[in-house]
Amino acid sequence: MTSITTGFVRTDLLPPQPAPRENASILGWVRANLLATPKDALLTVLAVALLLWTVPGMLNWLFFDAVWTGADRTACLTGAQGGVQPNGWTGACWAFVGERFEQFMFGRYPIDERWRPMLVAALFSLLLIPILIPKVPYKGWNALALFVVFPILAFFILHGGFFVFQEVETPLWGGLMVTLILSFVGIAVSLPVGILLALGRRSQMPVIRTLCVVFIEVIRGVPLITVLFMANVMLPLFLPTGWTIDNFLRALIGVALFASAYMAEVVRGGLQAIPKGQYEGADSLGLSYWQKTRLIIMPQALKLVIPGIVNTFIGLFKDTSLVSIIGMFDLLGIVQLNFTDINWITPVTPSTGLIFAGFVFWLFCFGMSRYSAFMERHLDTGHK
Amino acid sequence: MTDHAEAAPPDGRSLASYIYNPKFRGLFFQVLTLAITLFVGWWIFDNTTENLARSNTASGYQFLNGRAGFDIGQSLIPYTSDSTYGRAIFVGFLNTLLVASVGIVTATVIGFIIGLGRLSRNWLIAKLCTVYVEVFRNIPVLLVIFFFYKGVLGALPQVRDSLELPFSMFLNNRGLAFPKPVWGDGAILVPIALLLAVIAALAVAQWAKARQAATGRQFRTARTAFALLIGLPILGFLIAGMPLTFDYPVAGRFNLTGGSVVAPEFVALYLALSFYTASFIAETIRAGIKGVPKGQTEAASALGLQPSNTTRLVVVPQALRIIIPPLTSQYLNLTKNSSLGIAIGFPELVATGGTTMNQTGQAIEVVSIWLAVYLSISIATSLFMNWFNAKMALVER
């Protein structure tokens, strides 16, 4: 046997290679991500110029030149307009938002009774937070409490009319409270009704299918504002003489009908994505239609369309602002109403109020979309 | 002790077999649903007729011939307060179409730019576009409209201090005044030439396609069509002897006279709808382009296609297939959102209809007109898009 004599054996390790250029330093990252090609460099320069042109002015207007405290409009008016600011001044009038904050939240709800909406809000958070955290148990009971018990309880607390609760009529409700009530009821109604409509649209029974298709397509084909007008002016005509229907309830019905039609289409998308084998498998196990739907189809279908469902929720939340057109004072409506308030009429009031309302809407919608992204990752089982 | 066979009716089927028969059950539930629907429908009809009789409102569409008596700020066709309600509603309908069509074009352009920007390798551009999308997607469109309205109106000067722009245009808080083109004799030649150009361009496209299929030789269809569409109308214009003059707006002490005016309400609604919808279109575009499998780009590079050709010939045609259906629904959303012009007083269909409804009390008739118009727009668009989609869809074996 001949032994192979090895000529060379490396005994020391190779030196580590330098990190890729874009991870090595900030400069490397800038070169890779901002200045990769001449075209990129040009775009970067343009973008920086745009930022330099807009951002400082925006920050000045919003924060540095803004008025933070003040009792009335003189704080936000220039000397020439009869106020205290130097001539040529412009900036946000946060004093206006600060003074009217409670009104923006509760509308014209009596001041002494405002603990009631606060109580409802606290109850709502208490029920909502555990349902949003996946690990907390008793989801079924929690959902029952949130979607069935809570709305009834909340209505009695807010509307009152019995022992310690003085009656507060719905025209006095307003602000963010109304926006939240409308969207919560819209969401709570639209999901079950939407599921039923989607099932109806895929049903084998022609009468039920036709009714569902007509409802869904008519509602989806027209703008929300016409649905609201319809609920507002036509519902009273449809009811027997002498019956009255609360304005708030009319808007609720309009919003819920509208959201249901959109939800139905989202759910239908999920139903269509379920392979036929799932239906056949359930049938071969001898499950009834409702068992099959509840235990096999819906859990998979709804999971698939979570982004769509949340998008519908976000759309619904934004669309509730339209009720201000039919004379209700939701957040946008009450902010608008205050533009004509003699105490706060200034050139900067509308912009300030609209930016504030926009920020509140944005917070809610952005939060919902982030949560939906989180849920999507959480429920992702890795197979499709 | 009871045997099922004993209880069976003479025809050999038990009662239970009817209850559990899916066909029979289906029929039963459908008849039940139909009965309930008909009953509710009848109940509503009955209540409505009674309510209308009580309030002495005549039903029917005769009111459309009555004198409207209200003014409309912006109209594409001649309209005065002496015109009929029907004409007022028609003016609103035309305004809806106008703002929707210009809004759709602008929103598509902005949406494409932002959507492609989000996919850019340039970090700063991608982040800026993301911020744009996240801001506009998460606030109500009504708020955007108000913001543009207050912003545009609030910042513009009074009529006296109108800003003078080039080409005799004036900008003030009553809108943008610009020279009105007045067409003279023979101007009809221009649209005729344009029509001819369209036909010629289509014919060239067909011929080029057939030739490429037969011989493989390509033809620069796009350039030819462009030249035809621009050149022929200009030729027609020159042949007719340039029959175009302008009616210039003239600044008076209190008002501008002459010219055409675009109302600030229109500008606000148009800009708001464009910027708002663009954020949704951008997401559609991004999803479409990301939806093209990476293997397609790699295969194109492997075949030796240039990056620009890869985009034009491989990625975009496949991305369009994904983009078109959601893009259609965004266009429809924009059209429907144009109804929010009522909030800032832009006279579109819902606004003129709403005024009519308040004046005449004909709620059902006006709502039915709204439904009919919006549903026709929706259905026409979906039909067209279904046809287009079928043409574009992947043809598989």
mmCIF file of C-alpha atoms in Angstrom, chain B residues 94-219:
data_model
loop_
_atom_site.group_PDB
_atom_site.id
_atom_site.type_symbol
_atom_site.label_atom_id
_atom_site.label_comp_id
_atom_site.label_asym_id
_atom_site.label_seq_id
_atom_site.Cartn_x
_atom_site.Cartn_y
_atom_site.Cartn_z
ATOM 1 C CA LEU B 94 -73.108 65.718 -17.622
ATOM 2 C CA ASN B 95 -71.107 67.330 -14.813
ATOM 3 C CA THR B 96 -70.766 63.926 -13.125
ATOM 4 C CA LEU B 97 -69.453 62.443 -16.366
ATOM 5 C CA LEU B 98 -67.090 65.386 -16.867
ATOM 6 C CA VAL B 99 -65.484 65.265 -13.431
ATOM 7 C CA ALA B 100 -65.350 61.457 -13.515
ATOM 8 C CA SER B 101 -63.644 61.285 -16.904
ATOM 9 C CA VAL B 102 -60.975 63.914 -16.249
ATOM 10 C CA GLY B 103 -60.504 62.504 -12.742
ATOM 11 C CA ILE B 104 -59.986 58.989 -14.064
ATOM 12 C CA VAL B 105 -57.279 60.137 -16.483
ATOM 13 C CA THR B 106 -55.399 62.133 -13.843
ATOM 14 C CA ALA B 107 -55.764 59.474 -11.153
ATOM 15 C CA THR B 108 -54.404 56.831 -13.523
ATOM 16 C CA VAL B 109 -51.350 58.928 -14.364
ATOM 17 C CA ILE B 110 -50.576 59.761 -10.727
ATOM 18 C CA GLY B 111 -51.369 56.207 -9.655
ATOM 19 C CA PHE B 112 -48.963 54.738 -12.212
ATOM 20 C CA ILE B 113 -46.164 57.069 -11.131
ATOM 21 C CA ILE B 114 -46.688 56.371 -7.423
ATOM 22 C CA GLY B 115 -47.158 52.640 -7.940
ATOM 23 C CA LEU B 116 -43.959 52.317 -9.960
ATOM 24 C CA GLY B 117 -42.214 54.594 -7.454
ATOM 25 C CA ARG B 118 -43.035 52.202 -4.624
ATOM 26 C CA LEU B 119 -41.231 49.461 -6.545
ATOM 27 C CA SER B 120 -38.215 51.658 -7.205
ATOM 28 C CA ARG B 121 -34.758 50.543 -6.081
ATOM 29 C CA ASN B 122 -34.249 54.074 -4.852
ATOM 30 C CA TRP B 123 -34.977 53.929 -1.140
ATOM 31 C CA LEU B 124 -36.038 57.561 -0.788
ATOM 32 C CA ILE B 125 -38.460 57.449 -3.734
ATOM 33 C CA ALA B 126 -39.975 54.172 -2.532
ATOM 34 C CA LYS B 127 -40.501 55.558 0.975
ATOM 35 C CA LEU B 128 -41.998 58.821 -0.268
ATOM 36 C CA CYS B 129 -44.476 56.917 -2.421
ATOM 37 C CA THR B 130 -45.334 54.648 0.512
ATOM 38 C CA VAL B 131 -46.058 57.686 2.659
ATOM 39 C CA TYR B 132 -48.312 59.102 -0.064
ATOM 40 C CA VAL B 133 -50.276 55.865 -0.315
ATOM 41 C CA GLU B 134 -50.602 55.334 3.437
ATOM 42 C CA VAL B 135 -51.756 58.902 4.000
ATOM 43 C CA PHE B 136 -54.405 59.068 1.290
ATOM 44 C CA ARG B 137 -55.698 55.537 1.723
ATOM 45 C CA ASN B 138 -56.451 56.053 5.389
ATOM 46 C CA ILE B 139 -58.472 59.257 5.385
ATOM 47 C CA PRO B 140 -62.049 59.717 4.147
ATOM 48 C CA VAL B 141 -62.432 61.042 0.619
ATOM 49 C CA LEU B 142 -64.932 63.601 1.884
ATOM 50 C CA LEU B 143 -62.225 65.058 4.111
ATOM 51 C CA VAL B 144 -59.828 65.263 1.164
ATOM 52 C CA ILE B 145 -62.495 67.084 -0.837
ATOM 53 C CA PHE B 146 -63.099 69.578 1.988
ATOM 54 C CA PHE B 147 -59.396 70.085 2.375
ATOM 55 C CA PHE B 148 -58.880 70.925 -1.288
ATOM 56 C CA TYR B 149 -61.983 73.100 -1.288
ATOM 57 C CA LYS B 150 -61.007 75.119 1.759
ATOM 58 C CA GLY B 151 -57.381 75.117 0.679
ATOM 59 C CA VAL B 152 -58.061 76.176 -2.898
ATOM 60 C CA LEU B 153 -60.768 78.706 -2.050
ATOM 61 C CA GLY B 154 -59.065 80.017 1.050
ATOM 62 C CA ALA B 155 -55.770 80.683 -0.663
ATOM 63 C CA LEU B 156 -57.131 82.365 -3.793
ATOM 64 C CA PRO B 157 -57.550 86.153 -4.036
ATOM 65 C CA GLN B 158 -60.740 88.152 -4.569
ATOM 66 C CA VAL B 159 -61.936 88.970 -8.090
ATOM 67 C CA ARG B 160 -60.398 92.457 -7.834
ATOM 68 C CA ASP B 161 -56.940 91.029 -7.156
ATOM 69 C CA SER B 162 -57.143 88.197 -9.699
ATOM 70 C CA LEU B 163 -53.855 86.512 -10.484
ATOM 71 C CA GLU B 164 -52.982 87.038 -14.125
ATOM 72 C CA LEU B 165 -51.591 83.970 -15.787
ATOM 73 C CA PRO B 166 -50.118 83.574 -19.265
ATOM 74 C CA PHE B 167 -52.511 83.200 -22.252
ATOM 75 C CA SER B 168 -54.990 85.684 -20.735
ATOM 76 C CA MET B 169 -55.996 83.371 -17.913
ATOM 77 C CA PHE B 170 -57.179 84.720 -14.576
ATOM 78 C CA LEU B 171 -57.288 82.928 -11.258
ATOM 79 C CA ASN B 172 -59.423 84.079 -8.343
ATOM 80 C CA ASN B 173 -61.787 82.679 -5.752
ATOM 81 C CA ARG B 174 -64.543 82.348 -8.326
ATOM 82 C CA GLY B 175 -62.458 79.981 -10.367
ATOM 83 C CA LEU B 176 -60.124 79.887 -13.305
ATOM 84 C CA ALA B 177 -61.116 82.064 -16.277
ATOM 85 C CA PHE B 178 -59.564 81.199 -19.616
ATOM 86 C CA PRO B 179 -60.091 82.184 -23.270
ATOM 87 C CA LYS B 180 -63.091 80.452 -24.766
ATOM 88 C CA PRO B 181 -62.456 78.967 -28.209
ATOM 89 C CA VAL B 182 -65.051 80.046 -30.746
ATOM 90 C CA TRP B 183 -65.250 77.813 -33.803
ATOM 91 C CA GLY B 184 -66.062 79.424 -37.128
ATOM 92 C CA ASP B 185 -67.427 78.009 -40.404
ATOM 93 C CA GLY B 186 -65.876 74.832 -41.693
ATOM 94 C CA ALA B 187 -64.704 73.777 -38.239
ATOM 95 C CA ILE B 188 -66.677 70.575 -38.690
ATOM 96 C CA LEU B 189 -63.765 69.434 -40.880
ATOM 97 C CA VAL B 190 -61.600 68.918 -37.768
ATOM 98 C CA PRO B 191 -63.729 66.276 -36.014
ATOM 99 C CA ILE B 192 -64.296 64.585 -39.386
ATOM 100 C CA ALA B 193 -60.535 64.444 -39.901
ATOM 101 C CA LEU B 194 -60.094 63.044 -36.409
ATOM 102 C CA LEU B 195 -62.660 60.354 -37.099
ATOM 103 C CA LEU B 196 -60.893 59.471 -40.364
ATOM 104 C CA ALA B 197 -57.588 59.340 -38.486
ATOM 105 C CA VAL B 198 -59.011 56.902 -35.934
ATOM 106 C CA ILE B 199 -60.336 54.646 -38.682
ATOM 107 C CA ALA B 200 -57.037 54.832 -40.592
ATOM 108 C CA ALA B 201 -55.033 54.072 -37.443
ATOM 109 C CA LEU B 202 -57.179 51.025 -36.711
ATOM 110 C CA ALA B 203 -56.765 49.819 -40.269
ATOM 111 C CA VAL B 204 -52.981 50.266 -40.114
ATOM 112 C CA ALA B 205 -52.857 48.363 -36.827
ATOM 113 C CA GLN B 206 -54.811 45.483 -38.317
ATOM 114 C CA TRP B 207 -52.645 45.382 -41.432
ATOM 115 C CA ALA B 208 -49.424 45.516 -39.377
ATOM 116 C CA LYS B 209 -50.603 42.674 -37.185
ATOM 117 C CA ALA B 210 -51.525 40.516 -40.156
ATOM 118 C CA ARG B 211 -48.175 41.227 -41.830
ATOM 119 C CA GLN B 212 -46.228 40.395 -38.687
ATOM 120 C CA ALA B 213 -48.152 37.142 -38.304
ATOM 121 C CA ALA B 214 -47.427 36.236 -41.939
ATOM 122 C CA THR B 215 -43.865 37.455 -42.431
ATOM 123 C CA GLY B 216 -42.543 38.264 -38.955
ATOM 124 C CA ARG B 217 -41.612 41.781 -40.037
ATOM 125 C CA GLN B 218 -42.609 44.444 -37.544
ATOM 126 C CA PHE B 219 -44.142 47.795 -38.304
#
